[in-house]
Amino acid sequence: MAVSYVLSEKGNPLKQEEPKKWYANAVSTGKIRLKTLGKEITQRSTVNHADTLAVLEALTQVLRERLEEGKIVCFGDFGSFQVAIGSTGADTPEQFSVARIKTRKVVFRPGIDLREMLNNLEFEKK
């Protein structure tokens, strides 16, 4: 199966005099809910659906708690999650305050299994 993409024309905001260029954007085919994911996992394992959902729910809670502690959460060959922040700059360390922190996000770094999948993706234009 191939990942679908569309093209969009974008200009460089730092060099507005330059001509716009065309870039590929992946197209989502929809979302999958945790309940549906649980059903799919149940079909591929010996664990019942209720137990699968319970483990997935607990996983999301523990993931959140460990990320809040500043931990990098590793899932073996699947990948790892980490909190990342971005801030505006201060001229001196004394001038810096938490109010300068503007961006908060969770960064996912794919492990070997997902990197391999990414390297082998096929694409089709929509």
mmCIF file of C-alpha atoms in Angstrom:
data_model
loop_
_atom_site.group_PDB
_atom_site.id
_atom_site.type_symbol
_atom_site.label_atom_id
_atom_site.label_comp_id
_atom_site.label_asym_id
_atom_site.label_seq_id
_atom_site.Cartn_x
_atom_site.Cartn_y
_atom_site.Cartn_z
ATOM 1 C CA MET A 1 0.000 0.000 0.000
ATOM 2 C CA ALA A 2 1.224 3.501 -0.812
ATOM 3 C CA VAL A 3 1.074 6.735 1.169
ATOM 4 C CA SER A 4 -0.963 9.348 -0.690
ATOM 5 C CA TYR A 5 0.223 12.914 -1.128
ATOM 6 C CA VAL A 6 -0.927 16.192 -2.596
ATOM 7 C CA LEU A 7 1.125 19.134 -3.789
ATOM 8 C CA SER A 8 0.916 22.633 -2.339
ATOM 9 C CA GLU A 9 2.595 25.800 -3.481
ATOM 10 C CA LYS A 10 4.566 27.674 -0.807
ATOM 11 C CA GLY A 11 6.756 30.712 -0.737
ATOM 12 C CA ASN A 12 9.785 31.373 1.439
ATOM 13 C CA PRO A 13 8.643 33.888 4.091
ATOM 14 C CA LEU A 14 12.245 35.076 4.516
ATOM 15 C CA LYS A 15 12.707 35.624 0.772
ATOM 16 C CA GLN A 16 9.304 36.762 -0.484
ATOM 17 C CA GLU A 17 10.756 37.966 -3.793
ATOM 18 C CA GLU A 18 11.683 34.383 -4.755
ATOM 19 C CA PRO A 19 9.159 32.374 -6.773
ATOM 20 C CA LYS A 20 6.999 29.899 -4.913
ATOM 21 C CA LYS A 21 7.804 26.191 -5.129
ATOM 22 C CA TRP A 22 5.727 23.031 -4.966
ATOM 23 C CA TYR A 23 6.006 20.659 -2.006
ATOM 24 C CA ALA A 24 4.488 17.265 -1.183
ATOM 25 C CA ASN A 25 2.181 16.847 1.828
ATOM 26 C CA ALA A 26 1.051 13.444 3.066
ATOM 27 C CA VAL A 27 -2.707 12.903 2.985
ATOM 28 C CA SER A 28 -4.348 11.251 5.974
ATOM 29 C CA THR A 29 -6.814 8.477 5.260
ATOM 30 C CA GLY A 30 -8.518 8.981 8.630
ATOM 31 C CA LYS A 31 -8.004 8.335 12.299
ATOM 32 C CA ILE A 32 -8.050 5.109 14.257
ATOM 33 C CA ARG A 33 -9.388 5.180 17.801
ATOM 34 C CA LEU A 34 -7.830 3.376 20.734
ATOM 35 C CA LYS A 35 -10.801 0.990 20.883
ATOM 36 C CA THR A 36 -10.323 -0.031 17.250
ATOM 37 C CA LEU A 37 -6.591 -0.357 17.744
ATOM 38 C CA GLY A 38 -7.320 -2.621 20.701
ATOM 39 C CA LYS A 39 -9.525 -4.834 18.533
ATOM 40 C CA GLU A 40 -6.805 -5.168 15.917
ATOM 41 C CA ILE A 41 -4.219 -6.072 18.554
ATOM 42 C CA THR A 42 -6.610 -8.626 20.071
ATOM 43 C CA GLN A 43 -7.041 -10.308 16.677
ATOM 44 C CA ARG A 44 -3.257 -10.758 16.415
ATOM 45 C CA SER A 45 -2.657 -12.041 19.937
ATOM 46 C CA THR A 46 -3.976 -14.404 22.574
ATOM 47 C CA VAL A 47 -5.118 -11.548 24.838
ATOM 48 C CA ASN A 48 -8.811 -10.665 25.068
ATOM 49 C CA HIS A 49 -10.132 -7.261 24.005
ATOM 50 C CA ALA A 50 -10.847 -5.939 27.516
ATOM 51 C CA ASP A 51 -7.325 -6.766 28.685
ATOM 52 C CA THR A 52 -5.800 -5.197 25.584
ATOM 53 C CA LEU A 53 -7.752 -1.968 26.124
ATOM 54 C CA ALA A 54 -6.825 -1.919 29.809
ATOM 55 C CA VAL A 55 -3.134 -2.210 28.957
ATOM 56 C CA LEU A 56 -3.351 0.499 26.280
ATOM 57 C CA GLU A 57 -5.173 2.862 28.665
ATOM 58 C CA ALA A 58 -2.599 2.212 31.391
ATOM 59 C CA LEU A 59 0.198 2.740 28.852
ATOM 60 C CA THR A 60 -1.119 6.196 27.934
ATOM 61 C CA GLN A 61 -1.381 7.170 31.611
ATOM 62 C CA VAL A 62 2.125 5.941 32.475
ATOM 63 C CA LEU A 63 3.567 7.555 29.338
ATOM 64 C CA ARG A 64 2.100 10.909 30.375
ATOM 65 C CA GLU A 65 3.356 10.587 33.947
ATOM 66 C CA ARG A 66 6.906 9.691 32.920
ATOM 67 C CA LEU A 67 7.035 12.465 30.313
ATOM 68 C CA GLU A 68 5.898 14.937 32.996
ATOM 69 C CA GLU A 69 8.876 13.743 35.082
ATOM 70 C CA GLY A 70 11.211 14.609 32.205
ATOM 71 C CA LYS A 71 11.972 11.001 31.281
ATOM 72 C CA ILE A 72 12.623 9.767 27.753
ATOM 73 C CA VAL A 73 10.210 6.861 27.366
ATOM 74 C CA CYS A 74 11.634 4.091 25.181
ATOM 75 C CA PHE A 75 9.580 1.356 23.555
ATOM 76 C CA GLY A 76 12.426 -0.794 22.269
ATOM 77 C CA ASP A 77 12.544 -1.097 18.495
ATOM 78 C CA PHE A 78 9.294 0.900 18.210
ATOM 79 C CA GLY A 79 10.843 4.217 19.268
ATOM 80 C CA SER A 80 10.943 6.771 22.053
ATOM 81 C CA PHE A 81 8.997 9.779 23.308
ATOM 82 C CA GLN A 82 10.403 12.911 24.936
ATOM 83 C CA VAL A 83 9.120 16.364 25.912
ATOM 84 C CA ALA A 84 10.683 19.256 23.989
ATOM 85 C CA ILE A 85 10.288 22.989 24.602
ATOM 86 C CA GLY A 86 11.138 26.165 22.740
ATOM 87 C CA SER A 87 11.566 29.670 24.089
ATOM 88 C CA THR A 88 12.336 33.219 23.143
ATOM 89 C CA GLY A 89 15.872 34.302 23.931
ATOM 90 C CA ALA A 90 17.069 36.409 26.835
ATOM 91 C CA ASP A 91 20.197 38.540 26.844
ATOM 92 C CA THR A 92 21.340 37.126 30.181
ATOM 93 C CA PRO A 93 20.422 34.096 32.307
ATOM 94 C CA GLU A 94 19.014 36.480 34.925
ATOM 95 C CA GLN A 95 16.561 37.930 32.387
ATOM 96 C CA PHE A 96 15.188 34.519 31.495
ATOM 97 C CA SER A 97 11.852 33.492 33.018
ATOM 98 C CA VAL A 98 9.467 30.613 32.437
ATOM 99 C CA ALA A 99 7.176 33.066 30.613
ATOM 100 C CA ARG A 100 9.639 32.922 27.704
ATOM 101 C CA ILE A 101 8.816 29.245 27.111
ATOM 102 C CA LYS A 102 6.395 29.360 24.170
ATOM 103 C CA THR A 103 6.415 25.874 22.631
ATOM 104 C CA ARG A 104 5.665 22.558 24.298
ATOM 105 C CA LYS A 105 5.471 19.336 22.372
ATOM 106 C CA VAL A 106 6.067 15.636 22.558
ATOM 107 C CA VAL A 107 8.771 14.438 20.189
ATOM 108 C CA PHE A 108 8.651 10.889 18.872
ATOM 109 C CA ARG A 109 11.817 9.319 17.521
ATOM 110 C CA PRO A 110 11.072 6.185 15.544
ATOM 111 C CA GLY A 111 13.041 3.066 16.352
ATOM 112 C CA ILE A 112 14.528 0.590 13.934
ATOM 113 C CA ASP A 113 11.185 -1.017 12.958
ATOM 114 C CA LEU A 114 9.520 2.266 12.021
ATOM 115 C CA ARG A 115 12.645 3.687 10.357
ATOM 116 C CA GLU A 116 12.718 0.577 8.181
ATOM 117 C CA MET A 117 9.042 1.076 7.337
ATOM 118 C CA LEU A 118 9.721 4.727 6.435
ATOM 119 C CA ASN A 119 12.649 3.768 4.205
ATOM 120 C CA ASN A 120 10.452 1.300 2.300
ATOM 121 C CA LEU A 121 7.354 3.477 1.827
ATOM 122 C CA GLU A 122 5.835 3.855 -1.590
ATOM 123 C CA PHE A 123 3.964 7.012 -2.643
ATOM 124 C CA GLU A 124 1.082 7.894 -4.921
ATOM 125 C CA LYS A 125 -0.178 11.312 -5.936
ATOM 126 C CA LYS A 126 -3.839 12.054 -5.206
#
